[in-house]
Amino acid sequence: MTLLSVVILTKNEELHIERALDSVQGIADRVFVIDSGSTDRTVELATARGATVLHKPWVNYATQFNWALDQLPPDTQWVLRLDADEIVTPSLAQEIAGKLHQLPGDVDAVYVGRRMNFLGERVRFGGLFPIRIIRLFRHGRGRCENRWMDEHILVEGATAEFAGEIIDDNRNSLTWWTEKHNAYASREVVDLLNLEHGFMASETVADLKGGQQAGIKRWLKEKVYARLPAQLRASLYFFYRFVLRLGFLDTSGGRAFHILQGFWYRYLVDAKLQEVRKHMRDTHKDAKTAIRDVLGIDLQR
C-alpha cells in the first residue's frame, strides 16, 4: 500500500481550501494543513474536511514547507505539494491512484503539468504554461530549495513523468493579487542580492544538463536575465512574452496577467532592488541590514 500525504500551506484561504481538499479526496491517505495565523474560517473548514491542521509562524515558503516535511508520520511514503489555491485535476488524480505504486524504487519524484487561470480565465499564450514541475516525491528524498522566492523541490535520484495537471485558480481580488506580489517582489530582491553578495546559503535548481523546464528557466533567470541592465530587462522580457510568444492573443484575463506579472511585477522587483542598493551606497550598510531597513525583511530570524 502506498501512503500519500498531501501538504498545503495556508493563511486566510477560506475561498480555496475546500476545493483543494476535495480535489485530493480520492488519493490522499492524509492531508496536513500548515497554517500561519489565519483569521478567517480556513482552519475550521480544513478540520471539517478531515485535514490535520498544524500551526507555525510564517518565515518563508521553503522554511514552512520543510518544517512540514519533518512533521509527517514516518510511514509516509509519498508527499504531494499543493498550494491552497490549486486543484489536482481528475486526470492527474487517476494517474496518481493507478501508477504511483508501480514506480520503480529508484524514482525519487514525479513531474506533473501546471497551468494557471487569471481573473477566471485560462492563460494560454506567452510561453509560460503548461510548465513541468516536481510536486510528487518520496518522503525523505526531496526538500524545498532554501531560497526566499520561486521555490522548487530538489531531489537527487531518478524522476518520472505524469501527464496530468495541477490548475492554479486563485479567486481573490486583483487588489489582493497586487498586494501579494508587492511582497513577492521584496522577497525576490533578497534572492537577487544574495546572488551578488552571498550573505546566506541558498540552493537552486538551475541546471542545463537535465533538460527540465524548471532548471532551464532558473538558469536563464540567474545567468542571463539577472545580468541584464535593471529595469530595461523588464521591458525586454515583456516584449518577448507579449509579442514574440503571442501573449496578446490571450483573453482579457490572460493579457492582464502578462502585463501585470510579466512587466509591472518585474519592473517593481528592479525598482526595489535599486532602492536597496542606493540605501547601501548612501549609508554604507551591508546587504542584510539594508534589506531590513528598506524592505522590512529580517534575515536574522
mmCIF file of C-alpha atoms in Angstrom:
data_model
loop_
_atom_site.group_PDB
_atom_site.id
_atom_site.type_symbol
_atom_site.label_atom_id
_atom_site.label_comp_id
_atom_site.label_asym_id
_atom_site.label_seq_id
_atom_site.Cartn_x
_atom_site.Cartn_y
_atom_site.Cartn_z
ATOM 1 C CA MET A 1 0.000 0.000 0.000
ATOM 2 C CA THR A 2 1.312 3.433 -0.977
ATOM 3 C CA LEU A 3 0.793 6.030 1.753
ATOM 4 C CA LEU A 4 0.425 9.525 0.279
ATOM 5 C CA SER A 5 0.449 12.646 2.451
ATOM 6 C CA VAL A 6 -0.626 15.983 0.975
ATOM 7 C CA VAL A 7 0.929 19.167 2.395
ATOM 8 C CA ILE A 8 -0.871 22.509 1.984
ATOM 9 C CA LEU A 9 0.374 25.799 3.453
ATOM 10 C CA THR A 10 -2.338 28.276 4.377
ATOM 11 C CA LYS A 11 -3.137 31.718 5.663
ATOM 12 C CA ASN A 12 -6.668 33.028 5.152
ATOM 13 C CA GLU A 13 -7.589 30.572 2.400
ATOM 14 C CA GLU A 14 -11.279 30.060 3.098
ATOM 15 C CA LEU A 15 -12.079 30.780 -0.559
ATOM 16 C CA HIS A 16 -9.918 27.886 -1.733
ATOM 17 C CA ILE A 17 -9.203 25.276 0.924
ATOM 18 C CA GLU A 18 -12.328 23.141 0.490
ATOM 19 C CA ARG A 19 -11.833 22.967 -3.272
ATOM 20 C CA ALA A 20 -8.184 21.933 -2.860
ATOM 21 C CA LEU A 21 -9.038 19.271 -0.291
ATOM 22 C CA ASP A 22 -11.886 17.904 -2.402
ATOM 23 C CA SER A 23 -9.517 17.502 -5.366
ATOM 24 C CA VAL A 24 -7.295 15.071 -3.430
ATOM 25 C CA GLN A 25 -10.039 13.285 -1.525
ATOM 26 C CA GLY A 26 -9.712 10.056 -3.506
ATOM 27 C CA ILE A 27 -5.907 9.810 -3.471
ATOM 28 C CA ALA A 28 -4.658 11.233 -0.166
ATOM 29 C CA ASP A 29 -4.268 8.999 2.859
ATOM 30 C CA ARG A 30 -3.597 12.068 4.996
ATOM 31 C CA VAL A 31 -3.690 15.809 4.431
ATOM 32 C CA PHE A 32 -1.637 18.212 6.539
ATOM 33 C CA VAL A 33 -2.577 21.882 6.504
ATOM 34 C CA ILE A 34 0.200 24.083 7.902
ATOM 35 C CA ASP A 35 -1.454 27.316 8.941
ATOM 36 C CA SER A 36 0.431 30.522 9.719
ATOM 37 C CA GLY A 37 -2.189 32.534 11.559
ATOM 38 C CA SER A 38 -5.437 32.522 9.592
ATOM 39 C CA THR A 39 -8.110 34.849 10.920
ATOM 40 C CA ASP A 40 -10.875 33.567 8.640
ATOM 41 C CA ARG A 41 -12.511 30.099 8.523
ATOM 42 C CA THR A 42 -9.562 28.283 6.931
ATOM 43 C CA VAL A 43 -8.750 26.111 9.954
ATOM 44 C CA GLU A 44 -12.416 25.347 10.626
ATOM 45 C CA LEU A 45 -13.066 24.310 7.036
ATOM 46 C CA ALA A 46 -9.901 22.217 6.770
ATOM 47 C CA THR A 47 -10.643 20.398 10.005
ATOM 48 C CA ALA A 48 -14.204 19.693 8.889
ATOM 49 C CA ARG A 49 -12.807 18.105 5.719
ATOM 50 C CA GLY A 50 -10.633 15.752 7.800
ATOM 51 C CA ALA A 51 -7.271 17.509 7.431
ATOM 52 C CA THR A 52 -4.728 17.613 10.238
ATOM 53 C CA VAL A 53 -4.004 21.274 10.958
ATOM 54 C CA LEU A 54 -0.617 22.274 12.354
ATOM 55 C CA HIS A 55 0.409 25.813 13.245
ATOM 56 C CA LYS A 56 3.699 27.601 12.561
ATOM 57 C CA PRO A 57 4.521 31.344 12.299
ATOM 58 C CA TRP A 58 5.477 32.357 8.768
ATOM 59 C CA VAL A 59 9.093 32.965 7.729
ATOM 60 C CA ASN A 60 9.125 31.981 4.053
ATOM 61 C CA TYR A 61 7.717 29.180 1.931
ATOM 62 C CA ALA A 62 10.824 26.992 1.998
ATOM 63 C CA THR A 63 11.152 27.149 5.777
ATOM 64 C CA GLN A 64 7.451 26.449 6.246
ATOM 65 C CA PHE A 65 7.322 23.536 3.811
ATOM 66 C CA ASN A 66 10.497 21.842 5.008
ATOM 67 C CA TRP A 67 9.235 22.123 8.592
ATOM 68 C CA ALA A 68 6.038 20.417 7.456
ATOM 69 C CA LEU A 69 8.027 17.541 5.944
ATOM 70 C CA ASP A 70 9.681 16.959 9.303
ATOM 71 C CA GLN A 71 6.255 16.622 10.949
ATOM 72 C CA LEU A 72 4.957 13.870 8.671
ATOM 73 C CA PRO A 73 4.452 10.390 10.128
ATOM 74 C CA PRO A 74 7.422 8.073 9.472
ATOM 75 C CA ASP A 75 5.270 5.636 7.480
ATOM 76 C CA THR A 76 4.586 8.311 4.835
ATOM 77 C CA GLN A 77 5.902 7.053 1.502
ATOM 78 C CA TRP A 78 5.000 9.849 -0.923
ATOM 79 C CA VAL A 79 4.337 13.567 -0.500
ATOM 80 C CA LEU A 80 2.208 15.791 -2.722
ATOM 81 C CA ARG A 81 2.883 19.517 -2.503
ATOM 82 C CA LEU A 82 -0.255 21.511 -3.248
ATOM 83 C CA ASP A 83 -0.983 25.211 -2.831
ATOM 84 C CA ALA A 84 -4.312 26.132 -1.281
ATOM 85 C CA ASP A 85 -5.479 27.870 -4.468
ATOM 86 C CA GLU A 86 -4.613 24.882 -6.653
ATOM 87 C CA ILE A 87 -6.581 21.780 -7.595
ATOM 88 C CA VAL A 88 -5.462 18.351 -8.747
ATOM 89 C CA THR A 89 -7.284 17.589 -11.990
ATOM 90 C CA PRO A 90 -9.242 14.308 -12.220
ATOM 91 C CA SER A 91 -6.811 13.021 -14.842
ATOM 92 C CA LEU A 92 -3.818 13.559 -12.545
ATOM 93 C CA ALA A 93 -5.685 12.043 -9.600
ATOM 94 C CA GLN A 94 -6.390 8.985 -11.730
ATOM 95 C CA GLU A 95 -2.717 8.669 -12.658
ATOM 96 C CA ILE A 96 -1.617 9.000 -9.042
ATOM 97 C CA ALA A 97 -4.095 6.342 -7.945
ATOM 98 C CA GLY A 98 -3.156 3.955 -10.742
ATOM 99 C CA LYS A 99 0.561 4.490 -11.313
ATOM 100 C CA LEU A 100 2.247 5.779 -8.170
ATOM 101 C CA HIS A 101 2.582 2.361 -6.545
ATOM 102 C CA GLN A 102 4.049 0.935 -9.767
ATOM 103 C CA LEU A 103 7.028 3.288 -9.967
ATOM 104 C CA PRO A 104 10.480 1.695 -9.584
ATOM 105 C CA GLY A 105 12.178 2.136 -6.223
ATOM 106 C CA ASP A 106 14.909 4.375 -7.670
ATOM 107 C CA VAL A 107 12.363 7.017 -8.749
ATOM 108 C CA ASP A 108 12.511 9.864 -6.230
ATOM 109 C CA ALA A 109 9.960 12.228 -7.748
ATOM 110 C CA VAL A 110 7.329 12.778 -10.409
ATOM 111 C CA TYR A 111 6.984 15.726 -12.771
ATOM 112 C CA VAL A 112 3.429 16.904 -13.443
ATOM 113 C CA GLY A 113 1.968 19.724 -15.508
ATOM 114 C CA ARG A 114 0.817 23.027 -14.059
ATOM 115 C CA ARG A 115 -1.440 25.611 -15.682
ATOM 116 C CA MET A 116 -2.887 28.876 -14.431
ATOM 117 C CA ASN A 117 -6.146 30.784 -14.582
ATOM 118 C CA PHE A 118 -6.115 34.541 -14.013
ATOM 119 C CA LEU A 119 -9.272 36.518 -13.278
ATOM 120 C CA GLY A 120 -11.133 33.292 -14.011
ATOM 121 C CA GLU A 121 -9.630 32.781 -17.481
ATOM 122 C CA ARG A 122 -7.020 30.312 -18.683
ATOM 123 C CA VAL A 123 -3.604 31.769 -19.585
ATOM 124 C CA ARG A 124 -2.875 30.096 -22.924
ATOM 125 C CA PHE A 125 -0.118 32.119 -24.581
ATOM 126 C CA GLY A 126 3.114 33.830 -23.571
ATOM 127 C CA GLY A 127 5.239 30.672 -23.457
ATOM 128 C CA LEU A 128 4.520 30.059 -19.774
ATOM 129 C CA PHE A 129 2.161 27.110 -19.452
ATOM 130 C CA PRO A 130 1.981 24.224 -19.079
ATOM 131 C CA ILE A 131 5.160 24.034 -17.052
ATOM 132 C CA ARG A 132 6.562 20.723 -15.835
ATOM 133 C CA ILE A 133 7.343 20.748 -12.122
ATOM 134 C CA ILE A 134 8.014 18.303 -9.310
ATOM 135 C CA ARG A 135 5.042 18.134 -6.961
ATOM 136 C CA LEU A 136 5.161 14.425 -6.037
ATOM 137 C CA PHE A 137 8.203 12.951 -4.315
ATOM 138 C CA ARG A 138 9.192 10.187 -1.959
ATOM 139 C CA HIS A 139 9.230 11.160 1.687
ATOM 140 C CA GLY A 140 12.820 11.663 2.820
ATOM 141 C CA ARG A 141 14.201 12.070 -0.703
ATOM 142 C CA GLY A 142 13.038 15.591 -1.505
ATOM 143 C CA ARG A 143 13.262 19.028 0.124
ATOM 144 C CA CYS A 144 12.271 22.533 -0.872
ATOM 145 C CA GLU A 145 15.036 24.824 -2.113
ATOM 146 C CA ASN A 146 16.427 27.132 0.540
ATOM 147 C CA ARG A 147 15.503 30.456 -1.026
ATOM 148 C CA TRP A 148 13.051 33.302 -0.498
ATOM 149 C CA MET A 149 11.142 33.179 -3.776
ATOM 150 C CA ASP A 150 10.183 30.803 -6.620
ATOM 151 C CA GLU A 151 10.992 27.640 -4.654
ATOM 152 C CA HIS A 152 11.178 24.189 -6.237
ATOM 153 C CA ILE A 153 11.586 20.664 -4.893
ATOM 154 C CA LEU A 154 15.108 19.251 -5.027
ATOM 155 C CA VAL A 155 15.774 15.528 -5.445
ATOM 156 C CA GLU A 156 18.917 13.608 -6.341
ATOM 157 C CA GLY A 157 17.524 10.397 -7.821
ATOM 158 C CA ALA A 158 15.605 9.459 -10.946
ATOM 159 C CA THR A 159 12.309 11.101 -11.867
ATOM 160 C CA ALA A 160 9.177 10.011 -13.709
ATOM 161 C CA GLU A 161 6.539 11.905 -15.681
ATOM 162 C CA PHE A 162 2.764 12.013 -15.289
ATOM 163 C CA ALA A 163 0.658 13.667 -17.999
ATOM 164 C CA GLY A 164 -1.993 15.029 -15.632
ATOM 165 C CA GLU A 165 -2.006 18.601 -14.378
ATOM 166 C CA ILE A 166 -2.472 20.870 -11.393
ATOM 167 C CA ILE A 167 -4.501 24.032 -12.005
ATOM 168 C CA ASP A 168 -3.725 27.299 -10.193
ATOM 169 C CA ASP A 169 -7.029 29.183 -9.979
ATOM 170 C CA ASN A 170 -6.949 31.927 -7.363
ATOM 171 C CA ARG A 171 -10.345 33.503 -6.619
ATOM 172 C CA ASN A 172 -9.121 36.520 -4.652
ATOM 173 C CA SER A 173 -9.444 40.091 -5.925
ATOM 174 C CA LEU A 174 -6.939 41.920 -8.061
ATOM 175 C CA THR A 175 -6.200 44.172 -5.084
ATOM 176 C CA TRP A 176 -5.200 41.072 -3.101
ATOM 177 C CA TRP A 177 -3.034 39.861 -6.014
ATOM 178 C CA THR A 178 -1.136 43.155 -6.346
ATOM 179 C CA GLU A 179 -0.543 43.366 -2.596
ATOM 180 C CA LYS A 180 0.770 39.799 -2.549
ATOM 181 C CA HIS A 181 3.074 40.425 -5.498
ATOM 182 C CA ASN A 182 4.378 43.566 -3.835
ATOM 183 C CA ALA A 183 5.549 41.263 -1.030
ATOM 184 C CA TYR A 184 6.840 38.737 -3.581
ATOM 185 C CA ALA A 185 8.933 41.478 -5.184
ATOM 186 C CA SER A 186 10.657 42.205 -1.880
ATOM 187 C CA ARG A 187 11.414 38.523 -1.387
ATOM 188 C CA GLU A 188 12.824 38.229 -4.898
ATOM 189 C CA VAL A 189 15.126 41.156 -4.196
ATOM 190 C CA VAL A 190 16.564 39.133 -1.310
ATOM 191 C CA ASP A 191 17.478 36.319 -3.708
ATOM 192 C CA LEU A 192 18.918 38.712 -6.304
ATOM 193 C CA LEU A 193 21.104 40.476 -3.749
ATOM 194 C CA ASN A 194 22.213 37.132 -2.397
ATOM 195 C CA LEU A 195 23.417 36.204 -5.892
ATOM 196 C CA GLU A 196 25.648 39.309 -5.771
ATOM 197 C CA HIS A 197 26.796 39.291 -2.142
ATOM 198 C CA GLY A 198 26.401 35.688 -0.959
ATOM 199 C CA PHE A 199 25.292 36.649 2.553
ATOM 200 C CA MET A 200 23.339 33.430 3.159
ATOM 201 C CA ALA A 201 23.305 29.839 1.993
ATOM 202 C CA SER A 202 20.917 29.052 -0.829
ATOM 203 C CA GLU A 203 20.056 26.270 -3.231
ATOM 204 C CA THR A 204 18.981 26.318 -6.843
ATOM 205 C CA VAL A 205 17.507 24.010 -9.462
ATOM 206 C CA ALA A 206 19.399 25.936 -12.179
ATOM 207 C CA ASP A 207 20.728 23.241 -14.498
ATOM 208 C CA LEU A 208 21.015 22.907 -18.264
ATOM 209 C CA LYS A 209 22.086 19.264 -18.204
ATOM 210 C CA GLY A 210 18.843 17.667 -17.084
ATOM 211 C CA GLY A 211 16.712 19.342 -19.751
ATOM 212 C CA GLN A 212 13.890 20.062 -17.297
ATOM 213 C CA GLN A 213 11.895 23.285 -17.668
ATOM 214 C CA ALA A 214 12.347 24.488 -14.088
ATOM 215 C CA GLY A 215 16.120 24.072 -14.222
ATOM 216 C CA ILE A 216 16.490 25.743 -17.613
ATOM 217 C CA LYS A 217 14.265 28.694 -16.660
ATOM 218 C CA ARG A 218 16.113 29.197 -13.388
ATOM 219 C CA TRP A 219 19.485 29.059 -15.212
ATOM 220 C CA LEU A 220 18.284 31.689 -17.696
ATOM 221 C CA LYS A 221 16.971 33.834 -14.853
ATOM 222 C CA GLU A 222 20.173 33.674 -12.787
ATOM 223 C CA LYS A 223 22.807 33.594 -15.533
ATOM 224 C CA VAL A 224 21.217 35.730 -18.258
ATOM 225 C CA TYR A 225 18.267 37.825 -17.029
ATOM 226 C CA ALA A 226 19.940 38.836 -13.747
ATOM 227 C CA ARG A 227 22.931 40.218 -15.685
ATOM 228 C CA LEU A 228 20.880 42.442 -17.968
ATOM 229 C CA PRO A 229 20.502 46.151 -17.093
ATOM 230 C CA ALA A 230 17.983 46.576 -14.291
ATOM 231 C CA GLN A 231 14.528 47.890 -15.355
ATOM 232 C CA LEU A 232 15.403 47.595 -19.065
ATOM 233 C CA ARG A 233 15.202 43.811 -18.680
ATOM 234 C CA ALA A 234 11.562 44.049 -17.590
ATOM 235 C CA SER A 235 10.672 45.690 -20.909
ATOM 236 C CA LEU A 236 12.663 43.110 -22.868
ATOM 237 C CA TYR A 237 11.026 40.241 -21.056
ATOM 238 C CA PHE A 238 7.548 41.677 -21.577
ATOM 239 C CA PHE A 239 8.217 42.148 -25.317
ATOM 240 C CA TYR A 240 9.366 38.526 -25.554
ATOM 241 C CA ARG A 241 6.297 37.240 -23.741
ATOM 242 C CA PHE A 242 3.571 39.553 -25.048
ATOM 243 C CA VAL A 243 4.730 39.924 -28.658
ATOM 244 C CA LEU A 244 7.117 37.131 -29.614
ATOM 245 C CA ARG A 245 5.287 34.453 -27.621
ATOM 246 C CA LEU A 246 1.877 35.832 -28.638
ATOM 247 C CA GLY A 247 0.615 36.838 -25.207
ATOM 248 C CA PHE A 248 -1.534 39.498 -26.897
ATOM 249 C CA LEU A 249 -3.705 36.679 -28.271
ATOM 250 C CA ASP A 250 -4.868 35.717 -24.793
ATOM 251 C CA THR A 251 -8.257 36.636 -23.368
ATOM 252 C CA SER A 252 -8.571 39.840 -21.343
ATOM 253 C CA GLY A 253 -7.633 37.948 -18.177
ATOM 254 C CA GLY A 254 -4.581 36.431 -19.834
ATOM 255 C CA ARG A 255 -3.458 39.776 -21.231
ATOM 256 C CA ALA A 256 -3.851 41.351 -17.806
ATOM 257 C CA PHE A 257 -1.670 38.609 -16.369
ATOM 258 C CA HIS A 258 1.104 39.213 -18.920
ATOM 259 C CA ILE A 259 1.071 42.966 -18.329
ATOM 260 C CA LEU A 260 0.927 42.747 -14.532
ATOM 261 C CA GLN A 261 3.137 39.726 -13.901
ATOM 262 C CA GLY A 262 5.355 39.992 -16.975
ATOM 263 C CA PHE A 263 6.031 43.739 -16.813
ATOM 264 C CA TRP A 264 4.667 45.513 -13.705
ATOM 265 C CA TYR A 265 5.946 42.879 -11.303
ATOM 266 C CA ARG A 266 9.334 42.514 -12.959
ATOM 267 C CA TYR A 267 9.769 46.309 -13.038
ATOM 268 C CA LEU A 268 8.750 46.521 -9.387
ATOM 269 C CA VAL A 269 11.424 43.959 -8.448
ATOM 270 C CA ASP A 270 14.090 46.055 -10.189
ATOM 271 C CA ALA A 271 12.845 49.304 -8.634
ATOM 272 C CA LYS A 272 13.022 47.762 -5.163
ATOM 273 C CA LEU A 273 16.454 46.357 -5.980
ATOM 274 C CA GLN A 274 17.683 49.822 -6.941
ATOM 275 C CA GLU A 275 16.166 51.233 -3.755
ATOM 276 C CA VAL A 276 18.093 48.795 -1.559
ATOM 277 C CA ARG A 277 21.335 49.334 -3.491
ATOM 278 C CA LYS A 278 21.004 53.107 -3.100
ATOM 279 C CA HIS A 279 20.471 52.683 0.629
ATOM 280 C CA MET A 280 23.621 50.560 0.805
ATOM 281 C CA ARG A 281 25.623 53.236 -1.015
ATOM 282 C CA ASP A 282 24.231 56.142 0.968
ATOM 283 C CA THR A 283 24.553 54.547 4.414
ATOM 284 C CA HIS A 284 27.474 52.155 3.786
ATOM 285 C CA LYS A 285 25.420 49.341 5.296
ATOM 286 C CA ASP A 286 25.687 45.713 4.261
ATOM 287 C CA ALA A 287 23.015 43.991 2.181
ATOM 288 C CA LYS A 288 21.277 42.202 5.061
ATOM 289 C CA THR A 289 20.935 45.417 7.069
ATOM 290 C CA ALA A 290 19.740 47.365 4.030
ATOM 291 C CA ILE A 291 17.139 44.681 3.283
ATOM 292 C CA ARG A 292 15.830 45.038 6.818
ATOM 293 C CA ASP A 293 15.789 48.833 6.669
ATOM 294 C CA VAL A 294 14.192 49.200 3.244
ATOM 295 C CA LEU A 295 12.114 46.068 2.743
ATOM 296 C CA GLY A 296 11.303 45.231 6.346
ATOM 297 C CA ILE A 297 12.604 41.652 5.986
ATOM 298 C CA ASP A 298 14.718 40.468 8.917
ATOM 299 C CA LEU A 299 17.086 37.768 7.683
ATOM 300 C CA GLN A 300 18.372 37.108 11.191
ATOM 301 C CA ARG A 301 15.226 35.201 12.159
#
